[in-house]
mmCIF file of C-alpha atoms in Angstrom:
data_model
loop_
_atom_site.group_PDB
_atom_site.id
_atom_site.type_symbol
_atom_site.label_atom_id
_atom_site.label_comp_id
_atom_site.label_asym_id
_atom_site.label_seq_id
_atom_site.Cartn_x
_atom_site.Cartn_y
_atom_site.Cartn_z
ATOM 1 C CA GLY X 291 33.798 77.937 124.401
ATOM 2 C CA GLU X 292 33.013 81.565 125.101
ATOM 3 C CA ASN X 293 29.818 83.188 124.278
ATOM 4 C CA VAL X 294 29.460 86.806 124.450
ATOM 5 C CA GLU X 295 25.805 88.196 124.329
ATOM 6 C CA GLN X 296 25.199 92.072 123.616
ATOM 7 C CA HIS X 297 21.955 93.555 123.933
ATOM 8 C CA PRO X 298 19.864 95.328 122.571
ATOM 9 C CA SER X 299 21.019 95.702 119.017
ATOM 10 C CA THR X 300 20.359 99.408 118.576
ATOM 11 C CA LEU X 301 20.345 102.329 120.902
ATOM 12 C CA SER X 302 19.376 105.948 120.378
ATOM 13 C CA VAL X 303 20.142 108.694 122.947
ATOM 14 C CA GLN X 304 19.874 112.463 122.814
ATOM 15 C CA GLU X 305 22.986 114.488 122.535
ATOM 16 C CA GLY X 306 24.293 115.215 126.094
ATOM 17 C CA ASP X 307 22.852 112.005 127.712
ATOM 18 C CA SER X 308 24.510 109.172 128.746
ATOM 19 C CA ALA X 309 24.756 105.738 127.063
ATOM 20 C CA VAL X 310 25.018 102.333 128.563
ATOM 21 C CA ILE X 311 25.725 99.330 126.663
ATOM 22 C CA LYS X 312 25.740 95.797 128.365
ATOM 23 C CA CYS X 313 27.513 92.468 127.397
ATOM 24 C CA THR X 314 27.333 89.154 129.421
ATOM 25 C CA TYR X 315 29.780 86.349 128.700
ATOM 26 C CA SER X 316 29.911 82.666 129.640
ATOM 27 C CA ASP X 317 33.316 81.647 130.257
ATOM 28 C CA SER X 318 34.138 82.467 133.867
ATOM 29 C CA ALA X 319 37.996 81.959 133.215
ATOM 30 C CA SER X 320 37.851 85.145 130.627
ATOM 31 C CA ASN X 321 39.829 88.021 132.247
ATOM 32 C CA TYR X 322 40.230 90.574 129.374
ATOM 33 C CA PHE X 323 37.215 92.504 127.983
ATOM 34 C CA PRO X 324 37.969 95.009 125.304
ATOM 35 C CA TRP X 325 35.317 97.595 123.629
ATOM 36 C CA TYR X 326 35.555 98.566 120.163
ATOM 37 C CA LYS X 327 34.127 101.201 118.073
ATOM 38 C CA GLN X 328 33.413 100.544 114.355
ATOM 39 C CA GLU X 329 32.523 103.459 111.939
ATOM 40 C CA LEU X 330 30.788 102.683 108.708
ATOM 41 C CA GLY X 331 33.601 101.411 106.297
ATOM 42 C CA LYS X 332 36.194 101.401 108.768
ATOM 43 C CA GLY X 333 37.955 98.763 111.107
ATOM 44 C CA PRO X 334 37.170 98.555 114.714
ATOM 45 C CA GLN X 335 39.140 100.866 116.827
ATOM 46 C CA LEU X 336 39.922 99.821 120.444
ATOM 47 C CA ILE X 337 38.434 102.482 122.980
ATOM 48 C CA ILE X 338 38.708 100.799 126.340
ATOM 49 C CA ASP X 339 39.461 97.676 127.746
ATOM 50 C CA ILE X 340 39.508 96.039 131.394
ATOM 51 C CA ARG X 341 41.006 93.186 132.912
ATOM 52 C CA SER X 342 39.379 90.960 135.641
ATOM 53 C CA ASN X 343 41.585 92.098 138.523
ATOM 54 C CA VAL X 344 39.845 95.660 138.469
ATOM 55 C CA GLY X 345 36.244 96.611 138.574
ATOM 56 C CA GLU X 346 36.041 99.819 136.639
ATOM 57 C CA LYS X 347 38.374 101.745 134.469
ATOM 58 C CA LYS X 348 37.804 105.353 133.011
ATOM 59 C CA ASP X 349 38.996 107.488 130.075
ATOM 60 C CA GLN X 350 37.663 110.914 129.771
ATOM 61 C CA ARG X 351 33.888 110.427 128.794
ATOM 62 C CA ILE X 352 34.321 106.640 128.752
ATOM 63 C CA ALA X 353 34.063 104.181 131.556
ATOM 64 C CA VAL X 354 33.742 100.330 131.624
ATOM 65 C CA THR X 355 32.551 98.407 134.621
ATOM 66 C CA LEU X 356 33.034 94.562 135.206
ATOM 67 C CA ASN X 357 31.077 92.344 137.554
ATOM 68 C CA LYS X 358 32.823 89.152 137.556
ATOM 69 C CA THR X 359 30.379 87.224 139.893
ATOM 70 C CA ALA X 360 27.462 88.093 137.541
ATOM 71 C CA LYS X 361 29.907 87.622 134.508
ATOM 72 C CA HIS X 362 28.809 90.955 132.672
ATOM 73 C CA PHE X 363 30.514 94.201 131.847
ATOM 74 C CA SER X 364 29.300 97.435 130.609
ATOM 75 C CA LEU X 365 30.349 100.634 128.591
ATOM 76 C CA HIS X 366 29.367 103.896 129.755
ATOM 77 C CA ILE X 367 29.594 106.881 127.522
ATOM 78 C CA THR X 368 28.846 110.152 129.200
ATOM 79 C CA GLU X 369 27.891 113.618 127.518
ATOM 80 C CA THR X 370 27.157 111.992 124.294
ATOM 81 C CA GLN X 371 28.110 113.655 120.860
ATOM 82 C CA PRO X 372 27.146 112.906 117.259
ATOM 83 C CA GLU X 373 30.485 111.551 116.663
ATOM 84 C CA ASP X 374 29.688 108.855 119.136
ATOM 85 C CA SER X 375 27.536 107.358 116.843
ATOM 86 C CA ALA X 376 28.790 103.912 115.497
ATOM 87 C CA VAL X 377 28.789 100.396 116.091
ATOM 88 C CA TYR X 378 30.146 99.102 119.397
ATOM 89 C CA PHE X 379 31.444 95.853 119.782
ATOM 90 C CA CYS X 380 32.351 94.261 123.365
ATOM 91 C CA ALA X 381 34.743 90.896 123.520
ATOM 92 C CA ALA X 382 36.038 88.698 125.718
ATOM 93 C CA SER X 383 39.213 86.784 125.895
ATOM 94 C CA ASN X 384 40.449 83.699 127.925
ATOM 95 C CA PRO X 385 44.325 83.654 127.640
ATOM 96 C CA TYR X 386 44.248 80.057 129.075
ATOM 97 C CA THR X 387 42.964 78.437 126.020
ATOM 98 C CA GLY X 388 46.220 78.536 124.289
ATOM 99 C CA ALA X 389 44.526 80.543 121.486
ATOM 100 C CA ASN X 390 46.795 83.170 121.165
ATOM 101 C CA SER X 391 44.302 85.772 122.837
ATOM 102 C CA LYS X 392 41.676 84.943 120.496
ATOM 103 C CA LEU X 393 38.562 87.343 121.096
ATOM 104 C CA THR X 394 35.076 86.340 121.128
ATOM 105 C CA PHE X 395 32.921 89.264 119.896
ATOM 106 C CA GLY X 396 29.399 90.237 120.555
ATOM 107 C CA LYS X 397 27.006 90.848 117.958
ATOM 108 C CA GLY X 398 27.433 94.659 117.996
ATOM 109 C CA ILE X 399 25.068 97.405 119.146
ATOM 110 C CA THR X 400 24.351 100.730 116.835
ATOM 111 C CA LEU X 401 24.522 103.706 118.842
ATOM 112 C CA SER X 402 22.851 106.769 117.369
ATOM 113 C CA VAL X 403 23.152 110.189 118.998
ATOM 114 C CA ARG X 404 20.387 112.645 118.139
ATOM 115 C CA PRO X 405 21.701 116.081 117.660
ATOM 116 C CA GLY B 159 51.433 103.856 118.637
ATOM 117 C CA ALA B 160 49.865 100.522 117.808
ATOM 118 C CA VAL B 161 49.067 101.448 113.980
ATOM 119 C CA VAL B 162 47.914 98.614 111.440
ATOM 120 C CA SER B 163 47.701 99.168 107.893
ATOM 121 C CA GLN B 164 46.072 97.231 105.380
ATOM 122 C CA HIS B 165 46.442 97.299 101.481
ATOM 123 C CA PRO B 166 44.515 97.510 99.442
ATOM 124 C CA SER B 167 41.574 99.303 101.084
ATOM 125 C CA TRP B 168 39.336 98.225 98.303
ATOM 126 C CA VAL B 169 39.608 95.957 95.109
ATOM 127 C CA ILE B 170 37.233 94.753 92.827
ATOM 128 C CA CYS B 171 38.169 91.514 90.753
ATOM 129 C CA LYS B 172 36.727 89.111 88.482
ATOM 130 C CA SER B 173 35.354 85.614 89.304
ATOM 131 C CA GLY B 174 38.063 82.950 89.381
ATOM 132 C CA THR B 175 41.030 85.306 89.913
ATOM 133 C CA SER B 176 43.147 85.498 93.179
ATOM 134 C CA VAL B 177 43.629 88.544 95.297
ATOM 135 C CA LYS B 178 46.187 89.122 97.747
ATOM 136 C CA ILE B 179 45.871 91.635 100.841
ATOM 137 C CA GLU B 180 48.462 92.974 103.054
ATOM 138 C CA CYS B 181 48.394 93.461 106.804
ATOM 139 C CA ARG B 182 51.330 95.255 108.415
ATOM 140 C CA SER B 183 51.922 96.549 112.044
ATOM 141 C CA LEU B 184 53.618 99.868 111.491
ATOM 142 C CA ASP B 185 55.304 100.734 114.823
ATOM 143 C CA PHE B 186 55.474 97.278 116.822
ATOM 144 C CA GLN B 187 56.292 93.744 116.381
ATOM 145 C CA ALA B 188 53.307 91.469 115.797
ATOM 146 C CA THR B 189 53.799 88.059 117.025
ATOM 147 C CA THR B 190 50.345 87.142 115.976
ATOM 148 C CA MET B 191 47.948 88.431 113.409
ATOM 149 C CA PHE B 192 44.378 87.640 112.895
ATOM 150 C CA TRP B 193 42.230 87.654 110.036
ATOM 151 C CA TYR B 194 38.458 88.277 110.183
ATOM 152 C CA ARG B 195 35.824 88.982 107.546
ATOM 153 C CA GLN B 196 32.724 90.808 108.302
ATOM 154 C CA PHE B 197 29.478 90.965 106.349
ATOM 155 C CA PRO B 198 27.148 94.046 106.485
ATOM 156 C CA LYS B 199 25.603 94.514 109.888
ATOM 157 C CA GLN B 200 27.046 91.695 111.176
ATOM 158 C CA SER B 201 29.784 90.975 114.074
ATOM 159 C CA LEU B 202 33.457 89.891 112.978
ATOM 160 C CA MET B 203 34.069 86.378 112.067
ATOM 161 C CA LEU B 204 37.435 85.325 112.797
ATOM 162 C CA MET B 205 38.971 83.295 110.091
ATOM 163 C CA ALA B 206 42.431 82.314 111.062
ATOM 164 C CA THR B 207 45.224 83.184 113.404
ATOM 165 C CA SER B 208 48.667 83.508 112.093
ATOM 166 C CA ASN B 209 51.949 83.368 114.042
ATOM 167 C CA GLU B 210 55.273 84.608 112.698
ATOM 168 C CA GLY B 211 57.161 81.895 110.715
ATOM 169 C CA SER B 212 54.393 79.224 111.380
ATOM 170 C CA LYS B 213 51.609 77.687 109.705
ATOM 171 C CA ALA B 214 48.305 79.758 110.267
ATOM 172 C CA THR B 215 45.510 78.010 112.519
ATOM 173 C CA TYR B 216 41.891 78.196 110.827
ATOM 174 C CA GLU B 217 38.692 78.225 112.382
ATOM 175 C CA GLN B 218 36.246 75.571 111.832
ATOM 176 C CA GLY B 219 34.568 75.930 108.317
ATOM 177 C CA VAL B 220 37.188 78.091 106.911
ATOM 178 C CA GLU B 221 38.920 76.581 103.927
ATOM 179 C CA LYS B 222 42.638 76.914 104.148
ATOM 180 C CA ASP B 223 43.309 76.163 100.615
ATOM 181 C CA LYS B 224 40.885 78.984 99.409
ATOM 182 C CA PHE B 225 42.214 81.611 101.985
ATOM 183 C CA LEU B 226 45.983 81.438 102.090
ATOM 184 C CA ILE B 227 47.540 83.048 104.932
ATOM 185 C CA ASN B 228 51.522 83.762 105.205
ATOM 186 C CA HIS B 229 53.159 85.569 108.122
ATOM 187 C CA ALA B 230 56.727 85.998 106.798
ATOM 188 C CA SER B 231 57.774 88.392 109.286
ATOM 189 C CA LEU B 232 56.804 90.237 112.517
ATOM 190 C CA THR B 233 55.254 93.134 110.675
ATOM 191 C CA LEU B 234 53.661 91.531 107.547
ATOM 192 C CA SER B 235 50.825 89.316 107.124
ATOM 193 C CA THR B 236 48.957 88.243 103.843
ATOM 194 C CA LEU B 237 45.844 86.856 103.146
ATOM 195 C CA THR B 238 45.170 85.582 99.612
ATOM 196 C CA VAL B 239 41.692 84.623 98.383
ATOM 197 C CA THR B 240 42.362 81.877 95.528
ATOM 198 C CA SER B 241 39.880 81.759 92.908
ATOM 199 C CA ALA B 242 37.422 84.287 94.170
ATOM 200 C CA HIS B 243 33.609 83.860 93.685
ATOM 201 C CA PRO B 244 30.942 86.466 94.230
ATOM 202 C CA GLU B 245 30.179 84.696 97.768
ATOM 203 C CA ASP B 246 33.797 85.575 98.891
ATOM 204 C CA SER B 247 32.782 89.351 98.530
ATOM 205 C CA SER B 248 33.196 90.870 102.021
ATOM 206 C CA PHE B 249 35.192 93.273 104.086
ATOM 207 C CA TYR B 250 38.228 91.500 105.409
ATOM 208 C CA ILE B 251 39.971 92.959 108.359
ATOM 209 C CA CYS B 252 43.303 92.128 110.169
ATOM 210 C CA SER B 253 44.397 92.815 113.714
ATOM 211 C CA ALA B 254 47.537 92.457 115.427
ATOM 212 C CA HIS B 255 48.779 91.307 118.731
ATOM 213 C CA GLY B 256 52.141 91.682 120.300
ATOM 214 C CA LEU B 257 52.614 94.411 122.448
ATOM 215 C CA ALA B 258 54.150 94.306 126.015
ATOM 216 C CA GLY B 259 50.689 94.222 127.407
ATOM 217 C CA TYR B 260 48.725 91.196 126.866
ATOM 218 C CA ASN B 261 45.528 90.173 124.858
ATOM 219 C CA GLU B 262 45.214 93.946 123.157
ATOM 220 C CA GLN B 263 44.287 93.558 119.477
ATOM 221 C CA PHE B 264 44.621 96.574 117.185
ATOM 222 C CA PHE B 265 42.766 96.385 113.829
ATOM 223 C CA GLY B 266 43.624 97.288 110.348
ATOM 224 C CA PRO B 267 41.201 99.837 108.355
ATOM 225 C CA GLY B 268 39.876 96.712 106.476
ATOM 226 C CA THR B 269 39.620 95.700 102.829
ATOM 227 C CA ARG B 270 36.518 95.542 100.958
ATOM 228 C CA LEU B 271 36.324 92.932 98.233
ATOM 229 C CA THR B 272 33.836 92.652 95.420
ATOM 230 C CA VAL B 273 33.948 89.741 93.057
ATOM 231 C CA LEU B 274 32.127 90.408 90.097
#
């Protein structure tokens, strides 16, 4: 089955700097890669996603890039703000497993933005 | 759009009792709902997948008789933790899938269960 690795487990950046979070996946058939932000005590919030037919997608300060050959994808946050501090999860999905779009999650990374 | 609600947001119960958690998709019809549990500082662990009108599919190691899932309509799924014990204390989160695009899952706010 799919295996999603997310490293490191924590990342600290200065407010205004950029943050990059990387994930790797193992199943070359996976074609959907969402990123979720989870604040303490809340459910994950979908912030951006990408499908395998594109290499990059942007939404204001957030972008995601996908390298299918290397099987890794990254979340880029520019001009970080304290409210970006949260746990970020990457995930991958293979629609051909017949598993109703089941997502495989990485272990999450805690991003801290220092004021 | 794509709002998922859960009720209750937190619950405290005595050991041996059963607890029901509701998950609703408020502005779309969810063909599939997923139930996860999450321990502190850990990732989400998928417990089961439920499709409207059919039996849930449980992940390996999840006791289907302990975690009863019902998906009676396209907007409501329920998870009942039967005969709860302290080790069942966790953060339970549902997600819903079913929008026009494919694969997106939208999560509820979670339910904190504490079993005394």
